[in-house]
């Protein structure tokens, strides 16, 4: 989550102070990505260093206000106009866990999958409940619309994860069945596959 750009987006609506930015950020995202005041002010300091925001006086209560600069608006609009990069995805703990569980001694990977599926489906039910609660009335303001978009993304993400877990379990079942009918030891098979891959990788004559 880009806290930097999220704060710029809020500041484009007008000057804000740190605690106000945190409250509005969490309201817009339904507290899905909670912030602490320290994170907010650290980010504001970096934005100020980079010329994206400036301190703009104080409010009646003495809170230091920050305003977005022209450079900050340019940065923000560039962020809105640039697709989120998926070519270098962040590390996913679940994918790493299952990758490490494959063949790990003493680990029942199907039990790992089933436990995760139970947790994922429970989370999806909670997100669906929150969505239904949000839709009891027409969203009254932009924060409610924003929260609805966030919770729907969480639902779709949980649905995709549940389908992937089903796929992983099916693949493990097929591999177990194939191993039960294949008498060849795994090391020999691995050596043959490695040789075949090396042969396929060599350039052919005439190319």
mmCIF file of C-alpha atoms in Angstrom, residues 11-195:
data_model
loop_
_atom_site.group_PDB
_atom_site.id
_atom_site.type_symbol
_atom_site.label_atom_id
_atom_site.label_comp_id
_atom_site.label_asym_id
_atom_site.label_seq_id
_atom_site.Cartn_x
_atom_site.Cartn_y
_atom_site.Cartn_z
ATOM 1 C CA UNK A 11 -4.020 16.558 0.830
ATOM 2 C CA UNK A 12 -5.288 17.390 -2.646
ATOM 3 C CA UNK A 13 -8.658 18.009 -0.985
ATOM 4 C CA UNK A 14 -7.104 20.711 1.195
ATOM 5 C CA UNK A 15 -4.623 21.272 4.032
ATOM 6 C CA UNK A 16 -4.590 18.602 6.738
ATOM 7 C CA UNK A 17 -2.647 17.813 9.910
ATOM 8 C CA UNK A 18 -1.161 14.424 10.787
ATOM 9 C CA UNK A 19 -3.859 12.927 13.015
ATOM 10 C CA UNK A 20 -6.540 14.147 10.610
ATOM 11 C CA UNK A 21 -4.774 12.425 7.710
ATOM 12 C CA UNK A 22 -4.565 9.176 9.653
ATOM 13 C CA UNK A 23 -8.273 9.300 10.535
ATOM 14 C CA UNK A 24 -9.315 10.058 6.947
ATOM 15 C CA UNK A 25 -6.986 7.406 5.503
ATOM 16 C CA UNK A 26 -8.459 4.734 7.786
ATOM 17 C CA UNK A 27 -12.001 5.936 7.114
ATOM 18 C CA UNK A 28 -11.440 5.733 3.358
ATOM 19 C CA UNK A 29 -10.015 2.187 3.575
ATOM 20 C CA UNK A 30 -12.251 0.899 6.365
ATOM 21 C CA UNK A 31 -9.218 0.491 8.680
ATOM 22 C CA UNK A 32 -8.044 -2.365 6.472
ATOM 23 C CA UNK A 33 -4.534 -0.862 6.508
ATOM 24 C CA UNK A 34 -4.313 0.911 9.885
ATOM 25 C CA UNK A 35 -1.688 3.612 10.323
ATOM 26 C CA UNK A 36 -0.090 5.094 13.383
ATOM 27 C CA UNK A 37 0.660 8.787 13.742
ATOM 28 C CA UNK A 38 4.391 8.093 13.601
ATOM 29 C CA UNK A 39 4.050 6.571 10.120
ATOM 30 C CA UNK A 40 2.046 9.553 8.955
ATOM 31 C CA UNK A 41 4.514 12.160 10.183
ATOM 32 C CA UNK A 42 7.515 10.186 8.931
ATOM 33 C CA UNK A 43 5.912 10.049 5.485
ATOM 34 C CA UNK A 44 5.027 13.748 5.615
ATOM 35 C CA UNK A 45 8.640 14.584 6.463
ATOM 36 C CA UNK A 46 9.847 12.638 3.437
ATOM 37 C CA UNK A 47 7.261 14.267 1.210
ATOM 38 C CA UNK A 48 8.332 17.668 2.479
ATOM 39 C CA UNK A 49 11.976 16.786 1.831
ATOM 40 C CA UNK A 50 11.063 15.770 -1.726
ATOM 41 C CA UNK A 51 9.117 18.986 -2.356
ATOM 42 C CA UNK A 52 5.737 17.217 -2.548
ATOM 43 C CA UNK A 53 4.191 18.979 0.460
ATOM 44 C CA UNK A 54 4.870 22.114 2.520
ATOM 45 C CA UNK A 55 3.895 23.143 6.005
ATOM 46 C CA UNK A 56 1.068 25.638 5.700
ATOM 47 C CA UNK A 57 0.534 27.304 9.065
ATOM 48 C CA UNK A 58 -1.623 25.980 11.895
ATOM 49 C CA UNK A 59 -5.301 25.464 12.571
ATOM 50 C CA UNK A 60 -7.164 27.048 15.497
ATOM 51 C CA UNK A 61 -6.045 24.239 17.795
ATOM 52 C CA UNK A 62 -2.380 24.723 16.957
ATOM 53 C CA UNK A 63 -1.997 21.660 14.700
ATOM 54 C CA UNK A 64 0.656 22.049 11.987
ATOM 55 C CA UNK A 65 -1.075 21.896 8.598
ATOM 56 C CA UNK A 66 0.407 20.437 5.424
ATOM 57 C CA UNK A 67 -0.508 21.317 1.837
ATOM 58 C CA UNK A 68 0.279 19.563 -1.420
ATOM 59 C CA UNK A 69 2.579 21.356 -3.888
ATOM 60 C CA UNK A 70 2.468 21.386 -7.692
ATOM 61 C CA UNK A 71 5.186 18.702 -7.702
ATOM 62 C CA UNK A 72 3.046 16.671 -5.321
ATOM 63 C CA UNK A 73 0.045 16.951 -7.649
ATOM 64 C CA UNK A 74 2.164 15.876 -10.594
ATOM 65 C CA UNK A 75 3.382 12.867 -8.619
ATOM 66 C CA UNK A 76 -0.147 11.992 -7.523
ATOM 67 C CA UNK A 77 -1.648 12.217 -11.016
ATOM 68 C CA UNK A 78 1.227 10.138 -12.381
ATOM 69 C CA UNK A 79 0.431 7.488 -9.755
ATOM 70 C CA UNK A 80 -3.245 7.471 -10.697
ATOM 71 C CA UNK A 81 -2.359 7.164 -14.387
ATOM 72 C CA UNK A 82 0.232 4.388 -14.017
ATOM 73 C CA UNK A 83 -0.876 0.737 -13.681
ATOM 74 C CA UNK A 84 0.228 -1.060 -10.516
ATOM 75 C CA UNK A 85 3.278 -3.133 -11.446
ATOM 76 C CA UNK A 86 2.548 -6.869 -11.295
ATOM 77 C CA UNK A 87 5.807 -7.987 -12.943
ATOM 78 C CA UNK A 88 7.567 -8.115 -9.570
ATOM 79 C CA UNK A 89 4.859 -9.218 -7.111
ATOM 80 C CA UNK A 90 5.457 -9.009 -3.377
ATOM 81 C CA UNK A 91 6.331 -12.172 -1.492
ATOM 82 C CA UNK A 92 3.236 -14.108 -0.509
ATOM 83 C CA UNK A 93 3.609 -15.946 2.799
ATOM 84 C CA UNK A 94 1.049 -18.615 1.901
ATOM 85 C CA UNK A 95 2.719 -19.464 -1.423
ATOM 86 C CA UNK A 96 6.107 -19.675 0.296
ATOM 87 C CA UNK A 97 4.666 -21.857 3.070
ATOM 88 C CA UNK A 98 3.162 -24.362 0.637
ATOM 89 C CA UNK A 99 6.295 -24.388 -1.519
ATOM 90 C CA UNK A 100 8.403 -25.209 1.547
ATOM 91 C CA UNK A 101 5.883 -27.750 2.847
ATOM 92 C CA UNK A 102 6.140 -29.854 -0.320
ATOM 93 C CA UNK A 103 8.314 -32.799 0.637
ATOM 94 C CA UNK A 104 9.165 -31.395 4.079
ATOM 95 C CA UNK A 105 9.562 -34.297 6.545
ATOM 96 C CA UNK A 106 6.757 -34.619 9.041
ATOM 97 C CA UNK A 107 4.508 -32.057 7.342
ATOM 98 C CA UNK A 108 1.050 -33.036 6.126
ATOM 99 C CA UNK A 109 0.655 -30.493 3.356
ATOM 100 C CA UNK A 110 -2.991 -31.396 2.792
ATOM 101 C CA UNK A 111 -3.666 -30.555 6.435
ATOM 102 C CA UNK A 112 -1.895 -27.221 5.911
ATOM 103 C CA UNK A 113 -4.081 -26.521 2.878
ATOM 104 C CA UNK A 114 -7.289 -27.503 4.654
ATOM 105 C CA UNK A 115 -6.495 -25.322 7.676
ATOM 106 C CA UNK A 116 -5.778 -22.347 5.413
ATOM 107 C CA UNK A 117 -8.933 -22.941 3.376
ATOM 108 C CA UNK A 118 -11.011 -22.923 6.568
ATOM 109 C CA UNK A 119 -9.433 -19.630 7.632
ATOM 110 C CA UNK A 120 -9.803 -18.066 4.164
ATOM 111 C CA UNK A 121 -13.468 -19.018 3.855
ATOM 112 C CA UNK A 122 -14.168 -17.681 7.337
ATOM 113 C CA UNK A 123 -12.520 -14.377 6.389
ATOM 114 C CA UNK A 124 -14.509 -14.262 3.148
ATOM 115 C CA UNK A 125 -17.754 -14.744 5.091
ATOM 116 C CA UNK A 126 -16.817 -11.837 7.358
ATOM 117 C CA UNK A 127 -16.013 -9.606 4.384
ATOM 118 C CA UNK A 128 -19.317 -10.571 2.766
ATOM 119 C CA UNK A 129 -21.133 -9.672 5.987
ATOM 120 C CA UNK A 130 -19.435 -6.270 6.009
ATOM 121 C CA UNK A 131 -20.412 -5.716 2.383
ATOM 122 C CA UNK A 132 -24.046 -6.607 3.081
ATOM 123 C CA UNK A 133 -23.993 -4.248 6.041
ATOM 124 C CA UNK A 134 -22.579 -1.462 3.872
ATOM 125 C CA UNK A 135 -25.279 -2.021 1.241
ATOM 126 C CA UNK A 136 -28.212 -1.680 3.640
ATOM 127 C CA UNK A 137 -28.394 1.882 2.349
ATOM 128 C CA UNK A 138 -27.022 3.746 -0.642
ATOM 129 C CA UNK A 139 -23.480 4.947 0.170
ATOM 130 C CA UNK A 140 -23.831 8.494 1.462
ATOM 131 C CA UNK A 141 -20.348 9.828 0.742
ATOM 132 C CA UNK A 142 -17.053 9.073 -0.995
ATOM 133 C CA UNK A 143 -15.588 7.377 2.093
ATOM 134 C CA UNK A 144 -18.409 4.817 2.127
ATOM 135 C CA UNK A 145 -17.993 4.176 -1.608
ATOM 136 C CA UNK A 146 -14.241 3.780 -1.146
ATOM 137 C CA UNK A 147 -14.707 1.309 1.719
ATOM 138 C CA UNK A 148 -17.173 -0.706 -0.375
ATOM 139 C CA UNK A 149 -14.572 -1.007 -3.167
ATOM 140 C CA UNK A 150 -11.947 -2.134 -0.659
ATOM 141 C CA UNK A 151 -14.135 -4.783 0.976
ATOM 142 C CA UNK A 152 -15.197 -6.132 -2.429
ATOM 143 C CA UNK A 153 -11.531 -6.450 -3.400
ATOM 144 C CA UNK A 154 -10.951 -8.452 -0.214
ATOM 145 C CA UNK A 155 -13.861 -10.744 -1.106
ATOM 146 C CA UNK A 156 -12.537 -11.376 -4.629
ATOM 147 C CA UNK A 157 -9.035 -11.963 -3.247
ATOM 148 C CA UNK A 158 -10.328 -14.502 -0.718
ATOM 149 C CA UNK A 159 -12.377 -16.261 -3.419
ATOM 150 C CA UNK A 160 -9.304 -16.527 -5.648
ATOM 151 C CA UNK A 161 -7.201 -17.861 -2.777
ATOM 152 C CA UNK A 162 -9.812 -20.503 -1.959
ATOM 153 C CA UNK A 163 -9.872 -21.639 -5.611
ATOM 154 C CA UNK A 164 -6.079 -21.788 -5.682
ATOM 155 C CA UNK A 165 -6.049 -23.919 -2.527
ATOM 156 C CA UNK A 166 -8.543 -26.304 -4.139
ATOM 157 C CA UNK A 167 -6.251 -26.482 -7.171
ATOM 158 C CA UNK A 168 -3.203 -27.192 -4.972
ATOM 159 C CA UNK A 169 -4.976 -30.027 -3.187
ATOM 160 C CA UNK A 170 -6.152 -31.559 -6.483
ATOM 161 C CA UNK A 171 -2.632 -31.389 -7.887
ATOM 162 C CA UNK A 172 -1.208 -33.123 -4.823
ATOM 163 C CA UNK A 173 -3.786 -35.893 -5.152
ATOM 164 C CA UNK A 174 -2.874 -36.414 -8.831
ATOM 165 C CA UNK A 175 0.843 -36.439 -8.058
ATOM 166 C CA UNK A 176 0.342 -38.959 -5.247
ATOM 167 C CA UNK A 177 -1.659 -41.214 -7.558
ATOM 168 C CA UNK A 178 1.014 -40.940 -10.281
ATOM 169 C CA UNK A 179 3.779 -41.738 -7.782
ATOM 170 C CA UNK A 180 1.892 -44.807 -6.588
ATOM 171 C CA UNK A 181 1.813 -46.245 -10.128
ATOM 172 C CA UNK A 182 5.378 -45.239 -11.119
ATOM 173 C CA UNK A 183 8.006 -47.752 -9.955
ATOM 174 C CA UNK A 184 10.985 -45.632 -11.000
ATOM 175 C CA UNK A 185 12.880 -44.026 -8.092
ATOM 176 C CA UNK A 186 12.582 -40.264 -7.990
ATOM 177 C CA UNK A 187 16.368 -39.546 -8.287
ATOM 178 C CA UNK A 188 16.589 -41.432 -11.592
ATOM 179 C CA UNK A 189 13.589 -39.629 -12.953
ATOM 180 C CA UNK A 190 14.997 -36.275 -11.893
ATOM 181 C CA UNK A 191 18.294 -37.058 -13.639
ATOM 182 C CA UNK A 192 16.498 -37.983 -16.880
ATOM 183 C CA UNK A 193 14.372 -34.848 -16.755
ATOM 184 C CA UNK A 194 17.425 -32.703 -16.162
ATOM 185 C CA UNK A 195 19.174 -34.280 -19.168
#
